[in-house]
Coordinates of C-alpha atoms and ligand atoms in Angstrom, one line a residue:
M1 CA 110.3 -15.1 27.0
P2 CA 109.5 -13.4 30.3
V3 CA 106.1 -12.0 30.7
I4 CA 105.6 -8.3 30.2
T5 CA 103.9 -7.1 33.4
H6 CA 101.1 -4.5 33.4
S7 CA 103.1 -2.0 35.4
R8 CA 106.7 -1.8 36.6
P9 CA 108.5 1.3 38.4
S10 CA 111.5 2.8 37.0
L11 CA 114.2 2.8 39.6
G12 CA 117.8 3.8 38.8
L13 CA 120.9 5.6 40.3
P14 CA 119.0 8.7 41.5
E15 CA 116.8 6.4 43.7
F16 CA 119.6 4.1 44.8
R17 CA 121.7 7.3 45.9
S18 CA 119.0 9.0 47.9
V19 CA 117.9 5.9 49.7
W20 CA 121.5 5.1 50.4
A21 CA 121.8 8.6 51.9
V22 CA 118.9 8.0 54.3
L23 CA 120.5 4.7 55.2
Q24 CA 123.7 6.4 56.0
S25 CA 122.0 9.0 58.1
H26 CA 120.5 6.3 60.4
Q27 CA 117.2 8.3 60.5
L28 CA 114.5 6.3 59.1
G29 CA 111.4 8.2 60.4
A30 CA 109.8 11.4 59.1
G31 CA 112.7 13.9 58.8
P32 CA 114.5 16.1 56.4
W33 CA 113.6 14.0 53.2
V34 CA 110.0 14.2 54.0
R35 CA 110.2 18.0 54.3
R36 CA 112.2 18.1 51.1
F37 CA 109.7 16.0 49.3
E38 CA 106.8 18.1 50.5
R39 CA 108.6 21.4 49.4
A40 CA 109.4 20.1 46.0
F41 CA 106.0 18.6 45.5
A42 CA 104.2 21.8 46.4
A43 CA 106.7 23.8 44.2
H44 CA 106.0 21.4 41.3
L45 CA 102.4 22.4 41.3
G46 CA 102.9 26.1 42.3
L47 CA 100.8 25.6 45.6
R48 CA 101.2 26.8 49.0
G49 CA 102.0 23.5 50.7
A50 CA 101.9 19.8 50.8
V51 CA 101.5 17.1 53.4
A52 CA 103.2 13.8 52.9
V53 CA 101.3 10.7 54.2
S54 CA 101.5 7.0 54.0
S55 CA 99.1 6.4 51.2
G56 CA 96.7 8.1 48.6
T57 CA 93.8 6.6 50.7
A58 CA 95.2 8.3 53.9
A59 CA 95.5 11.7 51.8
L60 CA 91.9 11.3 50.6
H61 CA 90.8 10.7 54.2
L62 CA 92.7 13.7 55.7
A63 CA 91.4 15.9 52.8
L64 CA 87.9 15.2 53.6
L65 CA 88.5 15.8 57.3
A66 CA 90.2 19.1 56.5
L67 CA 87.3 20.2 54.5
G68 CA 85.2 19.6 57.6
I69 CA 83.2 16.7 56.3
R70 CA 81.4 14.9 59.1
P71 CA 79.6 11.7 59.7
G72 CA 76.4 11.6 57.6
D73 CA 77.6 14.1 55.0
E74 CA 77.5 13.0 51.4
V75 CA 80.6 12.9 49.2
L76 CA 80.2 12.4 45.4
I77 CA 82.5 10.1 43.7
P78 CA 82.8 8.7 40.2
S79 CA 81.5 5.1 39.7
F80 CA 84.4 4.1 37.4
A81 CA 87.1 4.3 40.1
C82 CA 88.9 2.1 42.4
V83 CA 87.4 1.1 45.8
A84 CA 90.0 3.2 47.6
V85 CA 88.0 6.3 46.9
W86 CA 84.8 4.7 48.3
Q87 CA 86.9 3.5 51.3
A88 CA 88.2 7.0 52.2
V89 CA 84.7 8.4 52.2
R90 CA 83.5 5.6 54.5
V91 CA 86.6 5.9 56.8
A92 CA 85.7 9.6 57.2
G93 CA 82.1 8.5 58.3
A94 CA 80.5 10.1 55.2
V95 CA 78.2 8.5 52.6
P96 CA 79.5 8.0 49.2
R97 CA 77.2 8.9 46.4
L98 CA 78.1 7.5 42.9
V99 CA 78.2 9.8 39.9
D100 CA 78.2 8.3 36.3
V101 CA 81.3 8.8 34.0
E102 CA 81.6 9.5 30.2
P103 CA 82.0 6.2 28.5
D104 CA 84.5 7.5 26.1
T105 CA 86.8 9.6 28.4
F106 CA 86.0 7.5 31.7
N107 CA 85.9 10.9 33.6
L108 CA 83.1 12.1 35.8
C109 CA 80.2 13.5 33.8
P110 CA 79.4 17.1 34.9
V111 CA 75.7 16.7 33.7
D112 CA 75.2 13.6 35.9
L113 CA 76.9 15.3 38.8
R114 CA 74.3 18.1 38.8
R115 CA 71.5 15.5 38.7
R116 CA 73.0 13.7 41.8
V117 CA 73.7 16.6 44.0
T118 CA 71.7 16.8 47.2
P119 CA 71.4 19.4 50.0
R120 CA 73.7 17.0 52.0
S121 CA 76.4 16.9 49.3
R122 CA 79.6 18.4 50.9
A123 CA 82.3 17.5 48.4
V124 CA 83.1 15.9 45.1
I125 CA 86.2 13.7 44.6
V126 CA 87.3 13.9 41.0
T127 CA 89.7 11.2 39.7
H128 CA 91.6 12.3 36.5
A129 CA 91.1 8.8 35.0
F130 CA 94.1 7.0 33.7
G131 CA 96.0 10.3 33.4
F132 CA 93.4 12.2 31.4
P133 CA 92.3 15.4 33.0
A134 CA 88.5 15.6 34.1
D135 CA 86.6 18.9 33.2
V136 CA 87.1 20.5 36.5
R137 CA 85.8 23.8 35.1
A138 CA 82.4 22.4 34.5
I139 CA 82.5 20.2 37.6
G140 CA 83.4 23.3 39.7
R141 CA 80.4 25.2 38.3
V142 CA 78.1 22.8 40.1
G143 CA 79.2 24.5 43.3
V144 CA 80.3 21.5 45.5
P145 CA 83.8 21.6 47.1
L146 CA 86.2 19.9 44.7
V147 CA 88.8 17.4 45.9
E148 CA 91.1 16.4 42.9
D149 CA 92.6 13.0 43.0
C150 CA 95.7 13.1 41.0
A151 CA 96.9 9.6 41.8
Q152 CA 96.9 8.7 38.1
A153 CA 97.5 12.0 36.6
L154 CA 100.4 13.8 38.2
G155 CA 101.9 16.1 35.6
A156 CA 98.8 16.3 33.1
T157 CA 97.4 19.7 32.3
D158 CA 94.2 21.2 31.1
H159 CA 94.3 24.8 29.5
G160 CA 97.9 24.7 30.6
R161 CA 97.0 24.3 34.2
P162 CA 98.4 21.3 36.0
V163 CA 95.8 18.9 37.5
G164 CA 95.5 19.4 41.2
T165 CA 95.6 23.2 41.1
V166 CA 91.8 23.9 40.7
G167 CA 90.2 22.1 43.6
R168 CA 90.1 23.3 47.3
V169 CA 92.5 20.4 47.9
A170 CA 94.3 17.7 45.9
V171 CA 95.7 14.3 46.7
C172 CA 98.3 12.0 45.1
S173 CA 99.4 8.4 45.6
F174 CA 102.9 7.0 45.3
Y175 CA 101.9 3.4 45.4
A176 CA 104.2 1.1 43.5
T177 CA 102.4 1.4 40.0
K178 CA 101.8 5.1 40.0
M179 CA 103.3 7.9 37.9
I180 CA 106.0 8.2 40.6
A181 CA 106.4 5.4 43.1
T182 CA 107.6 5.2 46.6
G183 CA 106.3 1.7 47.3
E184 CA 103.5 3.1 49.5
G185 CA 103.0 6.9 50.0
G186 CA 100.6 9.7 49.3
M187 CA 100.4 13.6 49.4
L188 CA 97.9 16.2 50.1
V189 CA 98.3 19.6 48.4
S190 CA 96.4 22.9 48.8
Q191 CA 96.6 26.6 48.4
D192 CA 94.5 26.9 51.6
A193 CA 96.7 27.4 54.7
A194 CA 93.9 26.2 57.0
V195 CA 93.3 23.0 55.1
L196 CA 97.0 22.3 55.2
A197 CA 97.3 23.0 59.0
R198 CA 94.4 20.7 59.7
A199 CA 95.8 17.9 57.5
R200 CA 99.2 18.3 59.1
D201 CA 97.7 18.3 62.6
L202 CA 95.7 15.1 62.0
R203 CA 98.6 13.1 60.2
A204 CA 100.1 12.0 63.4
Y205 CA 99.4 11.6 67.1
H206 CA 101.2 14.0 69.4
D207 CA 101.2 15.2 73.0
K208 CA 99.1 18.3 72.4
S209 CA 95.4 17.6 73.4
P210 CA 96.0 13.9 73.5
D211 CA 92.3 13.0 73.7
R212 CA 91.7 14.2 70.2
V213 CA 91.5 11.5 67.6
R214 CA 94.5 11.6 65.2
Y215 CA 96.0 9.2 62.9
N216 CA 99.5 7.6 62.2
Y217 CA 99.6 8.5 58.5
R218 CA 103.3 9.6 58.5
M219 CA 105.7 9.0 55.6
S220 CA 109.1 7.7 56.3
D221 CA 112.3 9.3 55.1
L222 CA 113.1 6.2 53.1
A223 CA 109.9 6.6 51.1
A224 CA 110.4 10.4 50.8
A225 CA 113.9 9.9 49.5
L226 CA 112.4 7.7 46.7
G227 CA 109.8 10.3 46.1
V228 CA 112.4 13.2 45.7
A229 CA 114.4 11.2 43.2
Q230 CA 111.1 10.1 41.2
L231 CA 109.8 13.5 41.1
G232 CA 113.0 14.9 39.6
R233 CA 112.5 12.3 36.8
L234 CA 108.7 12.9 36.3
P235 CA 109.3 15.1 33.2
Q236 CA 111.2 12.3 31.5
F237 CA 108.6 9.6 32.6
I238 CA 105.8 11.7 31.0
A239 CA 107.8 12.3 27.8
R240 CA 108.3 8.5 27.4
R241 CA 104.7 7.7 28.2
R242 CA 103.6 10.2 25.5
A243 CA 106.1 8.9 23.0
L244 CA 104.8 5.2 23.7
A245 CA 101.1 6.3 23.4
A246 CA 101.8 8.0 20.0
R247 CA 103.5 4.8 18.7
Y248 CA 100.6 2.6 19.9
R249 CA 98.1 4.8 18.2
R250 CA 100.0 4.8 15.0
A251 CA 100.7 1.1 15.0
W252 CA 97.0 0.1 15.8
R253 CA 95.3 2.4 13.4
G254 CA 92.7 0.6 11.4
L255 CA 92.1 -2.0 14.0
P256 CA 88.7 -2.5 15.4
V257 CA 89.3 -0.6 18.6
A258 CA 88.8 2.9 19.9
H259 CA 91.8 4.7 21.0
P260 CA 92.1 7.1 24.1
V261 CA 90.1 10.3 23.6
V262 CA 92.2 13.4 24.1
A263 CA 90.2 16.6 24.8
P264 CA 91.7 19.5 22.8
S265 CA 92.6 21.6 25.8
T266 CA 94.3 18.8 27.6
A267 CA 97.8 17.1 27.7
P268 CA 97.3 13.8 29.3
V269 CA 100.1 11.7 30.9
F270 CA 98.9 8.3 29.6
Y271 CA 99.2 6.5 33.2
R272 CA 97.3 3.9 31.3
Y273 CA 96.7 3.3 27.5
V274 CA 93.1 2.1 27.7
V275 CA 91.6 1.0 24.3
R276 CA 87.9 0.1 23.9
V277 CA 87.2 -3.1 22.3
R278 CA 83.7 -4.5 21.2
E279 CA 81.3 -5.0 24.1
G280 CA 81.8 -8.2 25.8
R281 CA 85.3 -9.0 24.4
V282 CA 87.4 -7.7 27.3
D283 CA 88.1 -11.1 29.0
R284 CA 89.0 -12.7 25.7
V285 CA 91.3 -9.9 24.7
V286 CA 93.1 -10.1 28.0
A287 CA 93.4 -13.9 27.8
A288 CA 94.6 -13.8 24.3
A289 CA 97.3 -11.2 25.3
A290 CA 98.4 -13.1 28.4
A291 CA 98.8 -16.4 26.2
R292 CA 101.4 -14.3 24.3
G293 CA 103.2 -12.9 27.3
V294 CA 101.7 -9.5 27.5
T295 CA 99.7 -8.6 30.7
C296 CA 96.7 -6.5 29.9
A297 CA 94.0 -5.7 32.5
R298 CA 90.6 -4.1 33.1
P299 CA 91.7 -0.6 34.2
V300 CA 89.1 -0.8 37.0
P301 CA 88.6 -4.3 38.2
V302 CA 85.0 -3.9 39.2
P303 CA 83.4 -0.3 39.0
L304 CA 81.7 0.7 42.2
H305 CA 78.1 0.6 41.1
R306 CA 78.7 -3.1 40.2
A307 CA 80.5 -3.7 43.4
F308 CA 77.6 -2.6 45.4
G309 CA 74.9 -3.5 43.0
I310 CA 73.5 0.0 42.3
A311 CA 71.6 0.5 39.0
G312 CA 71.6 3.5 36.9
Y313 CA 75.2 4.0 35.7
A314 CA 75.1 3.3 31.9
G315 CA 78.4 5.3 31.3
A316 CA 80.5 3.4 33.8
E317 CA 78.7 0.1 32.6
A318 CA 79.7 0.7 29.0
A319 CA 83.2 1.7 30.0
W320 CA 83.6 -1.6 32.0
C321 CA 82.3 -3.7 29.2
R322 CA 84.8 -2.4 26.6
A323 CA 87.9 -1.0 28.5
V324 CA 91.2 -2.9 28.1
S325 CA 94.5 -1.4 29.6
V326 CA 97.6 -2.3 27.7
P327 CA 101.2 -2.0 29.3
I328 CA 102.6 1.4 29.0
Y329 CA 105.4 2.7 31.4
P330 CA 108.8 4.2 31.1
A331 CA 110.6 1.2 32.4
L332 CA 109.5 -0.9 29.3
E333 CA 112.7 -1.7 27.3
E334 CA 112.6 -1.2 23.5
P335 CA 112.4 -5.0 22.8
E336 CA 109.5 -5.2 25.1
V337 CA 107.7 -2.2 23.3
G338 CA 108.3 -4.2 20.0
R339 CA 106.6 -7.2 21.6
V340 CA 103.5 -5.1 23.0
L341 CA 103.2 -3.7 19.5
A342 CA 103.2 -6.8 17.7
V343 CA 101.2 -9.0 20.2
M344 CA 98.5 -6.4 20.5
Q345 CA 98.3 -5.9 16.8
A346 CA 97.6 -9.6 16.3
V347 CA 95.3 -9.9 19.4
L348 CA 93.2 -6.8 18.6
R349 CA 92.8 -7.8 15.0
R350 CA 91.6 -11.2 15.7
V351 CA 89.8 -11.0 19.1
A352 CA 88.7 -7.4 19.7
Ligands
PLP401 C1 95.9 4.3 43.7 C2 94.7 5.3 43.8 C3 94.2 5.6 45.1 C4 94.6 5.0 46.3 O1 96.1 5.2 46.6 P1 96.8 4.3 47.7 O2 98.2 4.8 47.7 O3 96.8 2.9 47.1 O4 96.0 4.3 48.9 C5 93.2 6.5 45.1 N1 92.6 7.0 44.0 C6 93.0 6.7 42.8 C7 92.5 7.4 41.6 C8 94.1 5.8 42.6 O5 94.5 5.5 41.4

């Protein structure tokens, strides 16, 4: 039986049609589809505007520059996050400062954030881990400008508000495994016209003031055509992910694992279904599932405090020692879902 991968995009007729239309137009560069994707994305979040770019990391970089982050400034980021976040801060010339996460929700801990803020802190990047909204109200009260990283949480809400609408600026990624996929791609959104104008100006080189450093972070019309089609299907994708999550929770009740924690005010989108096994059992669970054809993974391969050898992140450390991500995505066919349910039931009972 073929292996069930950890992620797989959902591509169908809407994607084939819109990409075909771009090919027929013989216009591959940034054009009408990019503008259409930007408008649809901004409208989706109810924000003033959006700037499409070539990746989520590029969007983070431009977000920091648009906020006026300068070399030597400090940017706070969660330790239980992928290295792209650290990279974006470094590319902007700023100094990343790690903040611990809550070991049960995996999201940035507002109490630890308050402890780590210094007079040189100029921004905090909040990832909504695995599709679960972080507590941006509490984080906002710390008083550092907020960048929301919605790469894993597009469509999730807290108190009825979509993630990405609270911070000064928000970013998204459309990498092949994300909530919606264009292969590579990203977006910056904001309500602030000046932030949008600065990001738009820096996105591509142009003839005006040629000596100013700008980037080639453009999105192509091919990617944007995929994005428009995928965004239209996002509500179905989310409904399917939530339905799968409910089935996993029901089927694995009573097993020795902790299920994802859903804060009462939030509606997560289950970008990942991350269970917590007994400490130190992660590799064994992943190996046992792989032996039965189901690809599980650590949801963060190596947390940043580990990657850089920095002590003092007990929450992120506990998360890393227990978190196992189980395949959950709308492209899973019903027979595959059945296999995930059965295989993980056996694996979690015996190995977790
Ligand atoms: C994927 C991801 C990124 C990076 O996006 P790319 O498009 O791969 O550059 C940044 N932050 C988070 C939280 C992500 O999940």
